[in-house]
CSV table of C-alpha atoms in Angstrom, one decimal:
chain,number,residue,atom,x,y,z
L,1,TRP,CA,-10.5,18.9,-16.0
L,2,ASN,CA,-12.8,18.3,-12.8
L,3,GLN,CA,-15.3,18.8,-14.5
L,4,LEU,CA,-14.5,17.1,-17.5
L,5,ILE,CA,-13.9,13.9,-15.4
L,6,LYS,CA,-17.1,14.4,-13.8
L,7,LEU,CA,-18.8,14.3,-17.0
L,8,VAL,CA,-17.4,11.1,-18.3
L,9,ALA,CA,-18.3,9.4,-15.1
L,10,LYS,CA,-21.5,10.6,-15.4
L,11,HIS,CA,-22.3,9.0,-19.0
L,12,LYS,CA,-20.4,6.0,-18.2
L,13,SER,CA,-22.6,5.3,-15.3
L,14,PHE,CA,-26.0,5.7,-17.1
L,15,SER,CA,-24.9,4.9,-20.7
L,16,ASP,CA,-28.6,3.0,-21.4
L,17,VAL,CA,-30.5,6.1,-21.0
L,18,ALA,CA,-31.7,8.2,-23.8
L,19,TRP,CA,-29.6,11.5,-22.7
L,20,ALA,CA,-26.4,9.6,-22.4
L,21,MET,CA,-23.7,10.9,-25.1
L,22,LYS,CA,-22.5,8.2,-27.2
L,23,HIS,CA,-19.7,5.8,-26.3
L,24,GLU,CA,-17.4,7.3,-28.9
L,25,GLN,CA,-18.3,10.8,-27.8
L,26,VAL,CA,-17.8,9.6,-24.1
L,27,ASP,CA,-14.2,8.1,-25.0
L,28,LYS,CA,-13.4,11.0,-26.9
L,29,LEU,CA,-14.1,13.4,-23.7
L,30,SER,CA,-12.1,10.7,-21.7
L,31,ILE,CA,-8.7,11.0,-23.7
L,32,ILE,CA,-8.8,15.1,-23.8
L,33,ALA,CA,-9.2,14.7,-19.7
L,34,ASN,CA,-6.2,12.5,-19.1
L,35,ARG,CA,-4.4,15.0,-21.5
L,36,LEU,CA,-5.7,17.8,-19.4
L,37,ALA,CA,-4.9,15.7,-15.9
L,38,PRO,CA,-2.7,17.5,-13.6
L,39,ASP,CA,0.9,16.2,-12.8
L,40,ASN,CA,1.1,17.5,-9.4
L,41,PRO,CA,-0.8,14.5,-6.9
L,42,GLN,CA,-1.9,17.2,-4.9
L,43,LEU,CA,-4.2,17.7,-7.5
L,44,LEU,CA,-4.8,14.8,-9.3
L,45,TYR,CA,-6.2,13.0,-6.5
L,46,GLN,CA,-8.8,15.5,-5.2
L,47,LYS,CA,-11.1,13.3,-7.4
L,48,PHE,CA,-11.1,10.4,-5.3
L,49,PHE,CA,-12.0,12.0,-2.2
L,50,THR,CA,-15.8,12.9,-2.2
L,51,GLU,CA,-19.1,11.9,-0.7
L,52,ARG,CA,-20.6,11.3,-4.1
L,53,GLU,CA,-18.8,7.9,-4.6
L,54,PHE,CA,-21.3,7.1,-7.4
L,55,ASP,CA,-19.5,9.5,-9.8
L,56,LEU,CA,-16.4,7.4,-9.1
L,57,TYR,CA,-18.0,4.2,-10.2
L,58,ASP,CA,-16.8,2.8,-14.0
L,59,GLY,CA,-20.2,2.3,-15.8
L,60,LYS,CA,-22.5,-0.6,-14.5
L,61,GLY,CA,-21.1,-4.1,-12.5
L,62,ASP,CA,-20.5,-5.4,-9.1
L,63,TYR,CA,-20.8,-2.3,-6.8
L,64,ASP,CA,-18.6,-4.2,-4.3
L,65,VAL,CA,-15.8,-5.0,-6.8
L,66,GLN,CA,-16.0,-1.3,-7.8
L,67,ASN,CA,-16.2,0.0,-4.3
L,68,LYS,CA,-13.1,-2.0,-3.4
L,69,LYS,CA,-11.0,-0.6,-6.5
L,70,ILE,CA,-12.0,2.4,-5.5
L,71,ASN,CA,-10.6,2.4,-2.1
L,72,GLU,CA,-7.4,0.6,-3.4
L,73,LEU,CA,-7.1,3.7,-5.7
L,74,ARG,CA,-7.4,6.3,-2.2
L,75,GLU,CA,-4.9,4.0,-0.5
L,76,ARG,CA,-2.5,4.2,-3.5
L,77,ALA,CA,-2.9,8.1,-3.5
L,78,VAL,CA,-2.4,9.0,-0.3
L,79,ARG,CA,0.7,6.7,0.0
L,80,GLU,CA,2.3,8.1,-3.1
L,81,ILE,CA,1.2,11.9,-1.5
L,82,VAL,CA,3.6,11.0,1.3
L,83,GLU,CA,5.9,9.6,-0.5
L,84,ILE,CA,6.8,12.5,-2.2
L,85,ASP,CA,6.2,15.2,0.0
L,86,GLY,CA,6.2,13.8,3.9
L,87,VAL,CA,3.6,13.2,6.0
L,88,ASN,CA,2.3,16.9,6.6
L,89,SER,CA,1.5,17.2,3.0
L,90,ILE,CA,-1.4,14.8,3.9
L,91,LEU,CA,-2.9,17.2,6.0
L,92,GLU,CA,-2.1,20.0,3.5
L,93,PHE,CA,-4.5,17.8,1.3
L,94,THR,CA,-6.9,16.8,3.5
L,95,LEU,CA,-7.6,20.9,3.8
L,96,ASN,CA,-8.5,20.9,0.0
L,97,VAL,CA,-10.8,17.9,-0.6
L,98,GLU,CA,-14.6,17.4,-0.5
L,99,SER,CA,-14.4,14.3,2.0
L,100,PRO,CA,-11.7,14.7,4.5
L,101,TRP,CA,-12.8,11.8,6.7
L,102,ARG,CA,-11.9,9.3,3.6
L,103,VAL,CA,-8.4,10.9,3.3
L,104,GLY,CA,-8.1,9.6,7.0
L,105,ILE,CA,-9.6,6.3,6.7
L,106,ALA,CA,-7.3,5.8,3.5
L,107,PHE,CA,-3.9,7.1,5.1
L,108,GLY,CA,-5.0,5.0,8.6
L,109,GLU,CA,-4.7,1.5,6.5
L,110,VAL,CA,-1.7,2.4,4.9
L,111,ALA,CA,0.4,4.6,7.1
L,112,GLU,CA,3.7,3.4,8.9
L,113,PRO,CA,3.1,2.8,12.8
L,114,GLY,CA,5.8,5.6,14.0
L,115,VAL,CA,3.1,8.0,12.4
L,116,ASP,CA,0.2,8.1,15.0
L,117,ARG,CA,2.2,10.0,17.2
L,118,GLU,CA,2.1,12.4,14.5
L,119,MET,CA,-1.9,12.7,14.3
L,120,LEU,CA,-3.0,12.0,17.6
L,121,PRO,CA,-4.4,13.1,20.0
L,122,GLU,CA,-3.5,16.8,18.4
L,123,LEU,CA,-6.0,16.5,15.4
L,124,LEU,CA,-8.6,15.5,18.0
L,125,GLU,CA,-9.4,18.9,19.0
L,126,SER,CA,-8.2,20.8,15.9
L,127,GLU,CA,-9.7,24.5,15.0
L,128,GLU,CA,-10.0,23.0,11.6
L,129,LYS,CA,-12.9,21.2,11.2
L,130,ALA,CA,-11.5,19.1,7.8
L,131,LEU,CA,-8.5,18.1,10.7
L,132,MET,CA,-11.0,16.7,12.8
L,133,GLN,CA,-12.8,14.4,10.1
L,134,PHE,CA,-9.4,13.5,9.4
L,135,ALA,CA,-8.3,12.2,12.4
L,136,GLY,CA,-11.7,10.4,12.9
L,137,GLY,CA,-11.6,9.0,9.7
L,138,PHE,CA,-7.5,7.9,10.6
L,139,ILE,CA,-8.9,6.1,13.6
L,140,TRP,CA,-11.3,3.9,11.9
L,141,GLY,CA,-9.2,3.0,8.9
L,142,ARG,CA,-6.6,2.2,11.7
L,143,PHE,CA,-9.5,-0.1,13.4
L,144,GLN,CA,-10.4,-2.0,10.3
L,145,LYS,CA,-6.7,-2.6,9.8
L,146,HIS,CA,-5.3,-3.4,13.0
L,147,GLY,CA,-8.9,-3.7,15.1
L,148,TRP,CA,-8.9,-3.5,19.2
L,149,GLU,CA,-5.0,-4.6,19.5
L,150,TRP,CA,-4.2,-1.1,18.0
L,151,VAL,CA,-6.9,0.5,20.3
L,152,ASP,CA,-5.4,-1.1,23.0
L,153,ARG,CA,-1.5,-0.3,22.0
L,154,THR,CA,-2.5,3.2,21.5
L,155,ASP,CA,-0.8,5.2,24.4
L,156,THR,CA,-3.3,7.5,26.1
L,157,THR,CA,-1.7,7.9,29.2
L,158,ASP,CA,-1.1,12.0,28.7
L,159,TRP,CA,-4.4,12.7,26.8
L,160,ASN,CA,-6.9,14.8,28.6
L,161,PRO,CA,-10.2,13.1,28.9
L,162,SER,CA,-11.7,15.4,25.8
L,163,LYS,CA,-9.1,14.1,23.5
L,164,ILE,CA,-9.8,10.1,25.0
L,165,GLY,CA,-13.3,10.5,24.6
L,166,ARG,CA,-13.1,12.0,20.9
L,167,PHE,CA,-10.9,9.1,20.2
L,168,LEU,CA,-13.4,6.6,21.8
L,169,SER,CA,-16.3,8.1,19.9
L,170,TYR,CA,-14.7,7.1,16.3
L,171,LEU,CA,-14.4,3.4,17.2
L,172,PRO,CA,-17.7,1.4,16.9
L,173,PHE,CA,-20.7,2.0,18.7
L,174,VAL,CA,-20.4,-1.6,20.5
L,175,VAL,CA,-19.6,-2.7,24.3
L,176,GLU,CA,-16.1,-3.5,23.4
L,177,THR,CA,-15.7,0.2,23.2
L,178,TRP,CA,-17.7,0.5,26.0
L,179,GLY,CA,-15.4,-1.4,28.4
L,180,ARG,CA,-12.6,0.8,27.4
L,181,VAL,CA,-14.6,4.1,28.2
L,182,SER,CA,-15.2,2.7,31.5
L,183,ARG,CA,-11.6,1.9,31.9
L,184,LEU,CA,-9.8,5.0,30.5
L,185,LEU,CA,-12.7,7.7,31.3
L,186,GLU,CA,-13.1,6.2,35.0
L,187,GLY,CA,-15.0,8.4,37.0
L,188,ASP,CA,-16.5,10.8,34.2
L,189,GLU,CA,-17.6,9.4,30.9
L,190,SER,CA,-19.4,12.1,29.9
L,191,PRO,CA,-16.6,13.0,27.3
L,192,TYR,CA,-17.6,9.8,25.4
L,193,TRP,CA,-21.5,9.6,25.7
L,194,LEU,CA,-21.8,13.2,24.5
L,195,LYS,CA,-20.1,13.0,21.2
L,196,THR,CA,-20.3,9.2,20.2
L,197,ASN,CA,-22.2,8.4,17.2
L,198,VAL,CA,-24.9,6.3,18.2
L,199,ASN,CA,-25.8,3.1,15.7
L,200,PRO,CA,-27.5,0.4,17.5
L,201,TYR,CA,-27.9,-1.5,14.3
L,202,ILE,CA,-24.3,-3.1,14.8
L,203,ILE,CA,-25.2,-3.9,18.5
L,204,GLU,CA,-25.7,-7.6,19.1
L,205,ALA,CA,-27.1,-8.0,21.9
L,206,LYS,CA,-30.5,-6.6,23.9
L,207,GLU,CA,-28.7,-6.2,27.1
L,208,HIS,CA,-26.1,-4.1,25.5
L,209,ILE,CA,-29.0,-2.0,24.1
L,210,ASP,CA,-29.8,-1.4,27.2
L,211,TYR,CA,-26.8,-0.1,28.7
L,212,ALA,CA,-26.6,2.3,26.0
L,213,VAL,CA,-29.9,3.7,26.5
L,214,GLU,CA,-29.2,4.0,29.9
L,215,HIS,CA,-25.9,5.9,29.6
L,216,LEU,CA,-27.5,8.3,26.7
L,217,LEU,CA,-30.1,9.2,29.2
L,218,THR,CA,-27.5,9.8,31.9
L,219,HIS,CA,-25.8,12.2,29.5
L,220,GLY,CA,-28.7,14.0,28.4
L,221,ARG,CA,-29.4,12.6,25.0
L,222,PRO,CA,-33.2,11.2,24.8
L,223,ARG,CA,-33.6,11.4,21.1
L,224,ALA,CA,-30.6,8.7,20.6
L,225,ALA,CA,-31.7,6.8,23.3
L,226,ILE,CA,-35.3,6.6,21.4
L,227,ASP,CA,-33.3,5.4,18.6
L,228,CYS,CA,-31.8,2.6,20.2
L,229,LEU,CA,-35.1,1.5,21.8
L,230,ALA,CA,-37.1,1.5,18.3
L,231,TYR,CA,-34.4,-0.4,16.8
L,232,THR,CA,-34.9,-3.1,19.3
L,233,LEU,CA,-38.6,-2.8,18.8
L,234,HIS,CA,-38.2,-3.4,15.1
L,235,LYS,CA,-35.5,-5.8,15.0
L,236,GLU,CA,-36.5,-8.2,18.2
L,237,GLN,CA,-39.5,-7.3,18.8
L,238,TYR,CA,-38.3,-6.7,21.9
L,239,LEU,CA,-38.9,-3.6,24.3
L,240,ASN,CA,-37.7,-2.7,27.8
L,241,ARG,CA,-40.9,-0.7,29.1
L,242,GLU,CA,-39.1,0.6,32.2
L,243,LEU,CA,-36.8,2.0,30.2
L,244,ALA,CA,-38.9,3.6,27.3
L,245,VAL,CA,-40.8,5.1,30.3
L,246,LYS,CA,-37.8,6.5,31.7
L,247,VAL,CA,-37.0,7.9,27.9
L,248,LEU,CA,-40.7,9.2,27.6
L,249,ILE,CA,-40.8,11.0,30.9
């Protein structure tokens, strides 16, 4: 069934190329695929959580519109799974999909507030890589939905520094996050700076880039620091020469 729906999606997406099947043939295969579709949501919705989003696009058109539609389908899928079998069922589902972090994002967008305590902080250091990825997606989904208010409302009082650092590392690589890093990891910020995904493209001010570079160097990440400097040189035609020398020696 999975292979069949992938085949249908492929020929819909490339309907105007020579090797594509005719519309009539694709429509017949689509009908067969619908008949073969499993009833169990745990199986039925796995197809939406793939790293190959292009396979989910329905023919040609506005990709932003299609992407929004796919995200809505994902949110509907995780909501239905939880409604049928409870919160733990979404973790079981996560272990069987190609893209666990997408499950986390969708669930973070739609889950009830009380669910946070069931997901965090334990999943942040799960032995299952898929569940750690899910946790990262969940944090990102929550942040997209509720912003910094949700971050500040999350009680990290009883969390160890490693879990706090990982939690913060899933937030945007911006000065607002770094302020919280300083406050929550006072004295030793390494649990954040050693783990965070460095993305200078969303940093707005040059002085913020310099701040990031300094901290990345302090925590033994010169390559990430170089990425930040290269970005400012490319976009702003600006280079902090003193920091550049520090990075290169």
